[in-house]
Amino acid sequence: MSQRTYFQLWADAQVELRHLLDEELPAEPRRPEKDRVVFFQRLATFYVRYIRTLRQLEEAYDLMVHPQKRRLVRRILDSVMGRVLELKNEMVETESLEYHYMDDVLHDMKLTPAELEIPIPRYFSEHSKEVQQRKAMVADLLKMVEMNESPEPLTVKRMSPEKAVRLVQLAERARQGRLRAKLSMECRNMNRMYRTKDSGAADMELAATCIQKVWRSFLTRRRTKAERQEEMIFLGMIMDPNHQQPSPAELTAQANEACTRVKQEEHEEAYQKSIEVVTNQLRDMEGHDMSKTMKEQIRQWFIECRNATGVFPDYPDEDDGGSALIFAEKNPQQLIEELAEKEVAANNKPKGKEEKKEKGKKDKAMVDKEEEAAGLTMMPSAFLSDLEEGHKTFVDFWQTRDESENFIQRHEVELIKEEKRKVVEAEIQKQVDEQMRQELAEWKLSVDKDKGGKTKANAKKKKASKSGKKKKKEKDLTADRTLESLCQELVEQGLLKQADRVRLHDYLGDYSYLGTTMRQNDIEPMPSLSDVRQVLSLYAVLPLGSQPVHEKAPLVKAMLLVGPSGVGKKMLVHAVCQETGSTMFDLSPLNTAGKYPGKSGLAMMLHLVFKVARLLQPSVIWVEDAEKMFYKKVPKEEKELDPKRLKKDLLKSLKLIKGEDRVLLIGTTKDPLSADIKSLCKMYSKIILIPRPDYGSRYILWKHLIQKQGGEVTQALDLSSLAKITDGYTPGHMVQAIQSVLTKRRILMQTSRPLTAAEFVPQLAKIDPVFQEEEEALKNWYTKTPLGKKRIKAATGKEEEEAGKGKTAKTKRKKKKK
């Protein structure tokens, strides 16, 4: 597509954004909604529309060439992603569920389930040069450690003479059998060639009729099969075998895309060079005038304050903005009052932690009661103002801009000057602040000699109050070590690992089409694997991939994936790392057993992991078998491993993670019932229950996994029946069965003997499925989590309301009868 097409795509997305902003920020605030269902429908509609806008912006950004347009689109794209996460958080708070079913919303908007898929921007895996160098360093260290690991010595197994003779006999008998089969086949062929039979005219006619009958039926079957295949290709049910290889048009499109990406890099380099040139020009040509003007304005402010108050003012601190406060549109008296208020607020010490907590709980309870009484309203957003600003920039500068002379989409020099003039002003402002502070001190010494002591005392008080504000920083135990040495140690200890090459779209699963219908009939549907993929995209991929989104969106520090063995928990962790280019650390109890012994060793291990995770962010810290860390009772065979040693210290380290640290702790467990649920929920704020696959997901999995292993899906293979009988089997079980059936010999025999569903049944019979009791136990466990309890409380509240309405209706009827 041309650059005009991508610009039009951006413009269409901005039109939809304008409509969304008008609805979300009306002139008059909306009335609180008392009906929870109606409120959720509104949230779901916004959610779906924002996802569509996100997909449009991502497509436009991916292949847009103009560097300045790309920066604006990126800002808007990040804000839209943040807004999607905020709406998801509100939907969770409204329904008290992690999974939502919006098939009715899709039906009303005439959209397909594919529209709900979260688009993962391509730039997530594109990093700056520094980050790329760090990632390359980690990869080199991992390769080096793998090479240094000594291979296992080859051992020759001794064999008794009887076994050796038996093996030789077996091979010889097999050879003789093959020769006999070949000889018998040659004899049969020779007999066919020399077989003769006298036949009359009648027999010849019968033979011709028989041949015609067979030939015509063959032609009819072939024509019917071709027509059926054409129909299926037209409906999109199967792929066209003649177009499995890319067509010339597709190859041309791929070449054009590669050329566009090369242009992106060239234009970006030219833009960066232009920034340096323009910045230096502004410093040389306008820097002196800026400095002179600032100094004059600041001196004028000194004199005005002296005339108004009788003394020279204190110069604003650098933390408060320095001379930027002076240049704000405020008179000297207002500015002095503002600075005094800040000092008073700083000196007022906060109350104790316990009083604060009690007060916070009371305030929260009061707010909740008020909200329940008034109705449901949307929470304030941290991204709507950014979206407004981005849309305003688009409308003011790019929407009506004539670019007929900029066909190759080079950068705009005037726009660079406007942006960099502010940067140069900020640099010069700092220099001017230092000079004017000295000048003000000299003025005070010369004019207010008798008040000099007081000013010094005030300055000391200010310093003391500021020092009291500062919080204790985390002690750096490895301040004298380089990042490379820290990474090397973690790799050698097996705590820093390379993620497997899997993507999130490889986690296959179908959409849940009847979720809303089942809920209307008071049946709670089980989520599909497609829902699991969407939740991981929202909670893990989008925040880790974008720094602005992670800083402003609802913060998720840790999440727990719960599900039976084989549902793909480990695959999802590796997919998150691959999608975001994250560094992967393994703090599983079995992996850390025997490493860094003692309290000091444990503190050092966690310090190393979290320090390197921050330096190499985005990072994922994986804890396999997370229930072992919170055992109610440690089994005898695991007491030596001490699986609970990380329980307290890991939680402390997790609390130190802030919004600017793109670090996520992901735990996986198949047996959460053996853990203390209170401690487990304290560590993991998000708990995602992964179910066994439903019928639609099983059908897709069987088809994809068989083809991936080298099998051919023909009409002889009844995938529908195979998906039906494998209810309770996980994707891991399916892979195991397919690998045992599709051997190299069986793959070669497919042309003469196609695959059938019956071949997989004996292998599946050897594997125990996930029984209904196990799934019910996991469901019951989930109801004891904070979100599960909240859901039950909301459901009982609804029942009580319905019961209350029923009672009032009955009393009214009785009164009417009387």
Coordinates of N, CA and C in Angstrom, one line a residue, residues 360-468:
G360 N -7.9 4.8 55.8 CA -8.1 4.4 54.4 C -9.2 3.4 54.2
K361 N -9.3 2.4 55.1 CA -10.3 1.4 55.1 C -11.7 2.0 55.2
K362 N -11.8 3.0 56.2 CA -13.0 3.6 56.5 C -13.5 4.5 55.3
D363 N -12.5 5.2 54.7 CA -12.8 6.1 53.6 C -13.3 5.2 52.4
K364 N -12.6 4.1 52.2 CA -12.9 3.2 51.1 C -14.3 2.6 51.3
A365 N -14.6 2.2 52.5 CA -16.0 1.7 52.8 C -17.1 2.7 52.6
M366 N -16.8 3.9 53.0 CA -17.7 5.0 52.8 C -17.9 5.3 51.3
V367 N -16.8 5.3 50.6 CA -16.9 5.6 49.1 C -17.7 4.5 48.4
D368 N -17.5 3.2 48.8 CA -18.2 2.1 48.2 C -19.7 2.2 48.5
K369 N -20.0 2.5 49.8 CA -21.5 2.7 50.1 C -22.1 3.8 49.3
E370 N -21.4 4.9 49.2 CA -21.9 6.0 48.4 C -22.1 5.6 46.9
E371 N -21.1 4.9 46.4 CA -21.2 4.5 45.0 C -22.4 3.5 44.8
E372 N -22.6 2.6 45.7 CA -23.7 1.7 45.6 C -25.0 2.4 45.6
A373 N -25.1 3.4 46.5 CA -26.4 4.1 46.6 C -26.6 5.0 45.4
A374 N -25.6 5.6 44.9 CA -25.7 6.5 43.7 C -25.8 5.8 42.4
G375 N -25.0 4.7 42.3 CA -24.9 4.0 41.0 C -23.5 3.9 40.5
L376 N -23.3 3.3 39.4 CA -22.0 3.0 38.8 C -21.6 4.1 37.9
T377 N -20.3 4.5 38.0 CA -19.7 5.5 37.1 C -18.4 5.0 36.7
M378 N -17.9 5.5 35.6 CA -16.6 5.1 35.1 C -15.5 5.8 35.8
M379 N -14.4 5.1 36.1 CA -13.3 5.6 36.9 C -12.5 6.7 36.1
P380 N -11.9 7.6 36.7 CA -11.1 8.6 36.0 C -9.9 7.9 35.2
S381 N -9.6 8.4 34.1 CA -8.6 7.8 33.2 C -7.3 8.7 33.2
A382 N -6.2 7.9 33.1 CA -4.9 8.6 33.0 C -4.5 8.8 31.5
F383 N -5.3 8.3 30.6 CA -4.9 8.3 29.1 C -5.8 9.2 28.3
L384 N -7.0 9.6 28.8 CA -7.9 10.4 27.9 C -7.3 11.8 27.6
S385 N -6.6 12.4 28.6 CA -6.0 13.7 28.3 C -4.9 13.6 27.2
D386 N -4.2 12.5 27.2 CA -3.1 12.2 26.2 C -3.8 12.0 24.8
L387 N -4.9 11.3 24.8 CA -5.6 11.1 23.6 C -6.2 12.4 23.0
E388 N -6.7 13.3 23.9 CA -7.2 14.6 23.5 C -6.0 15.4 22.9
E389 N -4.9 15.4 23.6 CA -3.7 16.2 23.1 C -3.2 15.6 21.7
G390 N -3.2 14.3 21.6 CA -2.7 13.7 20.3 C -3.7 14.0 19.2
H391 N -5.0 14.0 19.5 CA -5.9 14.3 18.4 C -5.9 15.8 18.0
K392 N -5.6 16.6 19.0 CA -5.5 18.1 18.7 C -4.3 18.4 17.8
T393 N -3.2 17.7 18.1 CA -2.0 17.8 17.3 C -2.2 17.3 15.9
F394 N -2.9 16.2 15.7 CA -3.3 15.7 14.4 C -4.1 16.7 13.6
V395 N -5.1 17.2 14.3 CA -6.1 18.2 13.6 C -5.4 19.5 13.3
D396 N -4.6 20.0 14.2 CA -3.9 21.3 14.0 C -2.8 21.3 12.9
F397 N -2.1 20.1 12.9 CA -0.9 20.2 12.1 C -0.9 19.2 10.9
W398 N -1.5 18.0 11.0 CA -1.3 17.0 10.0 C -2.6 16.8 9.1
Q399 N -3.7 17.1 9.7 CA -5.0 16.7 8.9 C -5.1 17.5 7.6
T400 N -4.8 18.8 7.6 CA -5.0 19.6 6.4 C -3.7 20.0 5.8
R401 N -2.6 19.4 6.2 CA -1.3 19.8 5.7 C -1.1 19.4 4.2
D402 N -0.6 20.3 3.4 CA -0.4 20.0 2.0 C 1.0 19.4 1.9
E403 N 1.0 18.1 1.5 CA 2.3 17.4 1.4 C 2.6 16.9 -0.1
S404 N 2.0 17.7 -1.0 CA 2.3 17.4 -2.4 C 3.7 17.5 -2.8
E405 N 4.5 18.4 -2.1 CA 5.9 18.5 -2.4 C 6.8 17.5 -1.6
N406 N 6.2 16.8 -0.7 CA 7.0 15.9 0.2 C 6.5 14.5 -0.2
F407 N 6.7 14.1 -1.4 CA 6.3 12.8 -1.9 C 7.0 11.6 -1.2
I408 N 8.3 11.8 -0.9 CA 9.1 10.8 -0.3 C 9.0 10.8 1.2
Q409 N 8.2 11.6 1.8 CA 7.9 11.7 3.2 C 9.1 11.9 4.1
R410 N 9.9 12.9 3.8 CA 11.0 13.3 4.7 C 10.5 14.1 5.9
H411 N 11.3 14.3 6.8 CA 10.9 15.1 8.0 C 10.7 16.6 7.8
E412 N 10.0 17.2 8.7 CA 9.7 18.7 8.6 C 10.7 19.4 9.5
V413 N 11.5 20.2 8.9 CA 12.6 20.9 9.7 C 12.0 21.9 10.7
E414 N 10.9 22.6 10.3 CA 10.3 23.6 11.1 C 9.7 23.0 12.4
L415 N 9.1 21.8 12.2 CA 8.6 21.1 13.4 C 9.7 20.7 14.4
I416 N 10.8 20.4 13.8 CA 12.0 20.0 14.7 C 12.4 21.3 15.5
K417 N 12.4 22.4 14.8 CA 12.8 23.7 15.5 C 11.9 24.0 16.6
E418 N 10.6 23.8 16.4 CA 9.6 24.1 17.5 C 9.8 23.2 18.7
E419 N 10.1 21.9 18.4 CA 10.3 21.0 19.5 C 11.6 21.2 20.3
K420 N 12.6 21.4 19.5 CA 14.0 21.5 20.1 C 14.2 22.9 20.7
R421 N 13.4 23.9 20.3 CA 13.6 25.2 21.0 C 13.2 25.1 22.5
K422 N 12.2 24.3 22.8 CA 11.8 24.1 24.2 C 12.9 23.4 24.9
V423 N 13.6 22.4 24.3 CA 14.7 21.7 24.9 C 15.9 22.6 25.2
V424 N 16.2 23.4 24.3 CA 17.3 24.4 24.4 C 17.0 25.4 25.5
E425 N 15.8 25.8 25.6 CA 15.3 26.8 26.6 C 15.5 26.1 28.0
A426 N 15.1 24.9 28.1 CA 15.3 24.2 29.4 C 16.7 24.1 29.8
E427 N 17.6 23.8 28.9 CA 19.0 23.7 29.2 C 19.6 25.0 29.6
I428 N 19.2 26.0 28.9 CA 19.7 27.4 29.2 C 19.1 27.9 30.6
Q429 N 17.9 27.5 30.8 CA 17.2 27.9 32.1 C 18.0 27.3 33.3
K430 N 18.5 26.1 33.2 CA 19.3 25.5 34.3 C 20.6 26.3 34.5
Q431 N 21.2 26.7 33.4 CA 22.5 27.5 33.6 C 22.2 28.9 34.2
V432 N 21.1 29.5 33.7 CA 20.7 30.8 34.2 C 20.3 30.7 35.7
D433 N 19.6 29.6 36.1 CA 19.3 29.5 37.5 C 20.5 29.5 38.4
E434 N 21.5 28.7 38.0 CA 22.8 28.7 38.8 C 23.4 30.1 38.9
Q435 N 23.4 30.8 37.8 CA 24.0 32.1 37.8 C 23.2 33.1 38.7
M436 N 21.8 33.0 38.5 CA 21.0 34.0 39.2 C 20.9 33.7 40.7
R437 N 21.1 32.4 41.1 CA 21.1 32.1 42.5 C 22.3 32.8 43.2
Q438 N 23.4 32.8 42.5 CA 24.6 33.5 43.0 C 24.4 35.0 43.1
E439 N 23.8 35.5 42.0 CA 23.6 36.9 41.9 C 22.6 37.4 43.0
L440 N 21.6 36.5 43.3 CA 20.6 36.9 44.3 C 21.3 36.9 45.7
A441 N 22.2 35.9 45.9 CA 22.9 35.8 47.2 C 23.8 37.1 47.4
E442 N 24.4 37.5 46.3 CA 25.2 38.7 46.4 C 24.3 40.0 46.7
W443 N 23.1 40.0 46.0 CA 22.2 41.2 46.3 C 21.8 41.2 47.8
K444 N 21.5 40.0 48.3 CA 21.1 39.9 49.7 C 22.2 40.3 50.7
L445 N 23.4 39.9 50.3 CA 24.6 40.3 51.2 C 24.8 41.8 51.2
S446 N 24.6 42.4 50.0 CA 24.9 43.8 49.9 C 23.8 44.7 50.4
V447 N 22.5 44.2 50.2 CA 21.4 45.1 50.6 C 20.8 44.7 51.9
D448 N 20.6 43.3 52.1 CA 20.0 42.9 53.4 C 21.0 42.2 54.3
K449 N 22.0 43.0 54.7 CA 23.1 42.4 55.5 C 22.6 41.9 56.8
D450 N 21.7 42.6 57.4 CA 21.3 42.2 58.7 C 20.3 41.0 58.7
K451 N 19.8 40.7 57.5 CA 18.9 39.5 57.4 C 19.5 38.3 56.8
G452 N 20.9 38.4 56.6 CA 21.6 37.3 56.0 C 21.5 36.0 56.8
G453 N 21.6 36.2 58.2 CA 21.6 35.0 59.1 C 20.3 34.3 59.0
K454 N 19.2 35.0 58.9 CA 17.9 34.4 58.9 C 17.7 33.6 57.6
T455 N 18.2 34.2 56.5 CA 18.1 33.5 55.2 C 18.9 32.2 55.2
K456 N 20.1 32.2 55.9 CA 20.9 31.0 56.0 C 20.1 29.9 56.9
A457 N 19.5 30.4 58.0 CA 18.8 29.5 58.8 C 17.6 28.9 58.1
N458 N 16.9 29.8 57.3 CA 15.8 29.2 56.5 C 16.3 28.2 55.6
A459 N 17.4 28.5 54.9 CA 18.0 27.5 54.0 C 18.3 26.2 54.7
K460 N 18.9 26.3 55.9 CA 19.2 25.0 56.6 C 17.9 24.2 57.0
K461 N 16.9 25.0 57.4 CA 15.6 24.4 57.7 C 15.0 23.6 56.5
K462 N 15.1 24.3 55.3 CA 14.7 23.7 54.1 C 15.4 22.4 53.8
K463 N 16.7 22.5 53.9 CA 17.5 21.3 53.7 C 17.1 20.2 54.6
A464 N 16.9 20.5 55.9 CA 16.6 19.5 56.9 C 15.2 18.9 56.5
S465 N 14.2 19.7 56.1 CA 12.9 19.2 55.8 C 13.0 18.3 54.6
K466 N 13.9 18.7 53.6 CA 14.0 17.9 52.4 C 14.7 16.5 52.7
S467 N 15.7 16.6 53.6 CA 16.4 15.4 53.9 C 15.4 14.4 54.6
G468 N 14.5 15.0 55.4 CA 13.5 14.2 56.1 C 12.5 13.5 55.1

